[in-house]
Coordinates of C-alpha atoms and ligand atoms in Angstrom, one line a residue:
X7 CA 6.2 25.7 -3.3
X8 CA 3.1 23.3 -3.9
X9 CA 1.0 22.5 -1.6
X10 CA 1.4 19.7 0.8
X11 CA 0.2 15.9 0.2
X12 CA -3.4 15.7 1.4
X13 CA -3.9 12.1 3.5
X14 CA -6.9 10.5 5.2
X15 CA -5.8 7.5 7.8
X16 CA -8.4 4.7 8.2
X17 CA -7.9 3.3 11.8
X18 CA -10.4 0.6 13.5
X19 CA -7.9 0.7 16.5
X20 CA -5.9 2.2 19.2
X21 CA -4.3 4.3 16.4
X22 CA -0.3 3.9 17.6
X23 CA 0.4 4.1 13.6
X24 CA -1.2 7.3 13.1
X25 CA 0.6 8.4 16.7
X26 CA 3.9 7.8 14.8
X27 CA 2.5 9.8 11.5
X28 CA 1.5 12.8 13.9
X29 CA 4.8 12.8 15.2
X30 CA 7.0 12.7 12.4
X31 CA 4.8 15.2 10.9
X32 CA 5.2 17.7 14.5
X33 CA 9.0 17.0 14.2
X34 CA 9.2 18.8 10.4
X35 CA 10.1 15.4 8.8
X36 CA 6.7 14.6 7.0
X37 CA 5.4 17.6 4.8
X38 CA 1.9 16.3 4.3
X39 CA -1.6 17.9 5.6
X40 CA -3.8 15.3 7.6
X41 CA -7.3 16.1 5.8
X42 CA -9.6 13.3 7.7
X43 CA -9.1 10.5 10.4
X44 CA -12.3 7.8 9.4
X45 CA -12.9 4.9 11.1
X46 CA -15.6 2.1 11.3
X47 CA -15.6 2.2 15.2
X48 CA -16.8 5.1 16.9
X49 CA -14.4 4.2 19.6
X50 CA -11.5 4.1 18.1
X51 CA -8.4 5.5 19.8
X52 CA -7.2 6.8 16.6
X53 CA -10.5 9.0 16.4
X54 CA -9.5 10.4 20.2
X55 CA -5.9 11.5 18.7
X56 CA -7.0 12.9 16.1
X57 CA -9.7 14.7 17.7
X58 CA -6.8 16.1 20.0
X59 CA -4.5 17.1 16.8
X60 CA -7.5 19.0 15.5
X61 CA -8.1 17.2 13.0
X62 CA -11.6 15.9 11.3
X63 CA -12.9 13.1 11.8
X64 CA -15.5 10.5 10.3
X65 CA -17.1 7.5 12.1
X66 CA -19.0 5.1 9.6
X67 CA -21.1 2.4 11.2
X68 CA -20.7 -0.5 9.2
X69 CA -24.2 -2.1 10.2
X70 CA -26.2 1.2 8.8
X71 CA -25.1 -0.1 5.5
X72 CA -27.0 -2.8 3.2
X73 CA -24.1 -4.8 2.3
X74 CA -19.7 -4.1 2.2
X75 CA -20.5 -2.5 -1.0
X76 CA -22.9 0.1 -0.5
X77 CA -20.5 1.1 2.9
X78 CA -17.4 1.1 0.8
X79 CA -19.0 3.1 -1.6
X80 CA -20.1 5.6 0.7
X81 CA -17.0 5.8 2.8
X82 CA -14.9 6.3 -0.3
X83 CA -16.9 9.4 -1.7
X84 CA -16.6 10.6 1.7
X85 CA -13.2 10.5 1.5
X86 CA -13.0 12.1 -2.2
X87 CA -15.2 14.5 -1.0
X88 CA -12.5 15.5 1.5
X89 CA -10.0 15.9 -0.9
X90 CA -7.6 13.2 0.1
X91 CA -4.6 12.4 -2.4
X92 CA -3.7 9.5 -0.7
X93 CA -5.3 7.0 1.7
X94 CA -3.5 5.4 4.5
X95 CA -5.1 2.1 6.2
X96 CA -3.6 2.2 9.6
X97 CA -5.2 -0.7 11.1
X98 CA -7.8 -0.4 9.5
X99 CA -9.3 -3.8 9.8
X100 CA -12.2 -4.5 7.1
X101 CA -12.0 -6.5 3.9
X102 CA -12.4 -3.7 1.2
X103 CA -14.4 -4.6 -1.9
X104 CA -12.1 -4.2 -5.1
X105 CA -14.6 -2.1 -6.9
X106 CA -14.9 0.7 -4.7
X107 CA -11.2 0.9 -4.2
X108 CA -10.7 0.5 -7.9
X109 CA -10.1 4.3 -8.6
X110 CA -8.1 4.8 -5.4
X111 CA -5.3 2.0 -6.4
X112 CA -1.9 3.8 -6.5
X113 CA -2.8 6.3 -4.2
X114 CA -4.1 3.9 -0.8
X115 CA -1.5 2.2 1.0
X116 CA -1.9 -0.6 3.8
X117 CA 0.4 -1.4 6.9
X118 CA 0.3 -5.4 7.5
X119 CA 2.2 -6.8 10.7
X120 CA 4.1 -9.7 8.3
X121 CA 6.9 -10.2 5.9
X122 CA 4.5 -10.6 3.1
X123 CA 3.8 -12.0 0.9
X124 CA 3.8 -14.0 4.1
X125 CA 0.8 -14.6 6.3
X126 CA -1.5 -12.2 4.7
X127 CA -4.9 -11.4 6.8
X128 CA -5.3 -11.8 10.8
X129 CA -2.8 -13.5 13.4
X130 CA 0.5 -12.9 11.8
X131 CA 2.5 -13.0 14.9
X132 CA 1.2 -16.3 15.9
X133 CA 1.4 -17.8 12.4
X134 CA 5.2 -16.7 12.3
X135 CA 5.6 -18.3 15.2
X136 CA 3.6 -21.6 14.6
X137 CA 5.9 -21.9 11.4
X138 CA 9.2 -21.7 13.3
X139 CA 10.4 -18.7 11.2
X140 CA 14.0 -17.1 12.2
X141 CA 12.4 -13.6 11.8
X142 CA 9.0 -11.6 11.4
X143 CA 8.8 -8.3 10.2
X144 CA 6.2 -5.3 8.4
X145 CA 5.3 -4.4 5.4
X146 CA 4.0 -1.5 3.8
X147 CA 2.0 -2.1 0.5
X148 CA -0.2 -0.7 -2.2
X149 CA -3.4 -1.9 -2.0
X150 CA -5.1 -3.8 -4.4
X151 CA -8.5 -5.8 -4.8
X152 CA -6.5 -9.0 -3.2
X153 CA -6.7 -8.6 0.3
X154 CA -2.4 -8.1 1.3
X155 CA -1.9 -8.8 -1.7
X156 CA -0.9 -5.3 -3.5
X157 CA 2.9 -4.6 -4.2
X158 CA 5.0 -4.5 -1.6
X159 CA 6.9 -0.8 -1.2
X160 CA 8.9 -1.6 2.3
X161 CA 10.0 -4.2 4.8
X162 CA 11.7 -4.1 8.1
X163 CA 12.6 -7.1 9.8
X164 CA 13.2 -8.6 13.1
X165 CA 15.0 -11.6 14.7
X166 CA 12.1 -14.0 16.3
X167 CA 13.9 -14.7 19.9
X168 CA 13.8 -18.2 21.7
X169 CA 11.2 -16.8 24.2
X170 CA 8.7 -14.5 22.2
X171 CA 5.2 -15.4 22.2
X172 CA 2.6 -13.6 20.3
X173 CA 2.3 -11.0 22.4
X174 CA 6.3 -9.9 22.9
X175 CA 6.4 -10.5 19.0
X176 CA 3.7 -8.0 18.7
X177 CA 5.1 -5.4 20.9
X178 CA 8.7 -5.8 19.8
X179 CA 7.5 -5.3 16.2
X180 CA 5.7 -1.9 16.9
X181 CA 8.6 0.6 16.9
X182 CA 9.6 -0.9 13.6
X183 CA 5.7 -0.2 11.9
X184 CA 5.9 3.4 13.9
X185 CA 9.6 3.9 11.7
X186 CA 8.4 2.0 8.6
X187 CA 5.0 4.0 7.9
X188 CA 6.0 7.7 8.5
X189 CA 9.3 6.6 6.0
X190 CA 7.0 5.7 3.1
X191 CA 4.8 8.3 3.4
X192 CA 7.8 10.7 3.5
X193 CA 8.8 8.6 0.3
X194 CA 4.8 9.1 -1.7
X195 CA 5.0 13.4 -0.3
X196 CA 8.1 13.7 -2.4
X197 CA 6.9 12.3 -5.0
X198 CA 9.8 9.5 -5.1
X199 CA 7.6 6.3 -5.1
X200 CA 4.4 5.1 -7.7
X201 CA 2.9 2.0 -8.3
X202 CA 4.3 1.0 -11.5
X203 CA 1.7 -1.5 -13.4
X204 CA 0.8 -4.5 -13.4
X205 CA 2.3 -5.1 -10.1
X206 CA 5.5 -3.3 -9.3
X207 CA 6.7 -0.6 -7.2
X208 CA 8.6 2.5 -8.5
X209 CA 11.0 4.6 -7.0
X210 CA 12.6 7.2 -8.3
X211 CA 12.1 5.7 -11.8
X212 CA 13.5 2.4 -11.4
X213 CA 11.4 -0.3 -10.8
X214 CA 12.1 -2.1 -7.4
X215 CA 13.4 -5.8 -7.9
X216 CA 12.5 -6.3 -3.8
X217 CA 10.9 -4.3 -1.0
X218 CA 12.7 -1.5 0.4
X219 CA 14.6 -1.9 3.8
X220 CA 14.1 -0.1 6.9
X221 CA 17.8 0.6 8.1
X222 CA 17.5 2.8 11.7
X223 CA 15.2 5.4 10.2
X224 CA 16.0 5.1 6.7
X225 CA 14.7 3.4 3.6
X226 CA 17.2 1.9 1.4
X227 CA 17.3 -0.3 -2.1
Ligands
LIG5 C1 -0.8 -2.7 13.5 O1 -0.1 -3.8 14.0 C2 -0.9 -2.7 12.0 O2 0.3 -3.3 11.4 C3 -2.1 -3.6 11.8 O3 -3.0 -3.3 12.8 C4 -2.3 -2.7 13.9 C5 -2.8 -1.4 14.2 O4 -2.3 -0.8 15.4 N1 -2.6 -3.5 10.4 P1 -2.5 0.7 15.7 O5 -4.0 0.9 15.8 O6 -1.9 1.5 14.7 O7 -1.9 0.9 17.1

């Protein structure tokens, strides 16, 4: 058998996304080895679960640095260093300059709380809902030098209801990244998923005329 995917998660935040890639890697149903939780902000909760799943961690302080370059740079050695395969930004919420992630691009994936290539960057509930859309959703996406803006691998979708406000928007959109994350991942471990130049998706060969859908726990053409 080979050896499992090695990952590293990037988390600024609470860390709820890597919660649902702990889980569906304790249930059996991810077969990937967690090499490195980094984060820019020493107290992020995703450093705390991670310290608790016994896994390493790396805390980067953004301000030691003389410019995004030189920190990108040095957090993305670190991260070779550790042997990662594959980079997961979950939550992670800096700008990334495109040449240090230049040799990373096919193996770093992003979670973004829109349908994109809607509302790319910050406030996406509140922009949805500004706009009068019928429904919101998540996206998983390679990442690229445009910030977003990489190919998009998998959607899921929700209905916007008559009452939601940012905040119930938010929350009601959670379960749906903590199903959609841990299904692509599974997807990039076996091997079923690449990016597929200039700026396509693959999977299993064929190249992807739309996102995937999330369907219960399920991805599907
Ligand atoms: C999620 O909404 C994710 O989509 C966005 O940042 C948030 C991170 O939440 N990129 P958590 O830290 O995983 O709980």
């Amino acid at each position: 058998m080979s050896s499992p995917l090695r990952i590293a998660v990037l988390a600024s935040g609470r860390g709820s996304n890597l919660a649902a890639l702990l889980a569906a890697h304790e249930r059996g149903e991810l077969p990937v080895e967690f090499v490195l939780v980094a984060s820019d902000k020493a107290n992020a909760g995703a450093l705390r679960l991670a310290e608790a799943a016994g896994i390493p961690t790396l805390v980067l302080n953004p301000r030691a640095y003389a410019d995004r370059l030189a920190f990108d740079l040095d957090l993305f050695a670190r991260l070779d260093g550790c042997g990662a395969d594959v980079l997961v930004l979950a939550g992670f919420m800096r700008i990334i300059d495109g040449q240090a992630l230049k040799p990373w691009v096919g193996r770093m994936i992003n979670i973004h709380p829109s349908l994109l290539p809607k509302y790319r960057g910050l406030h996406t509930h509140r922009r949805a809902l500004e706009a009068g859309d019928a429904e919101h959703g998540v996206s998983v996406h390679y990442v690229t030098a445009e910030l977003d803006g990489g190919p998009v691998i998998a959607q899921a979708r929700l209905a916007i209801q008559p009452g939601d406000d940012e905040h119930t928007l938010a929350q009601r959109l959670l379960p749906y990244e903590h199903r959609l994350l841990p299904a692509v991942l599974k997807l990039i471990a076996d091997k079923r998923l690449q990016l597929a130049s200039p700026d396509g998706v693959a999977f299993d060969g064929r190249q992807l005329s739309a996102p995937l859908r999330l369907q219960g726990d399920q991805l599907i053409g």
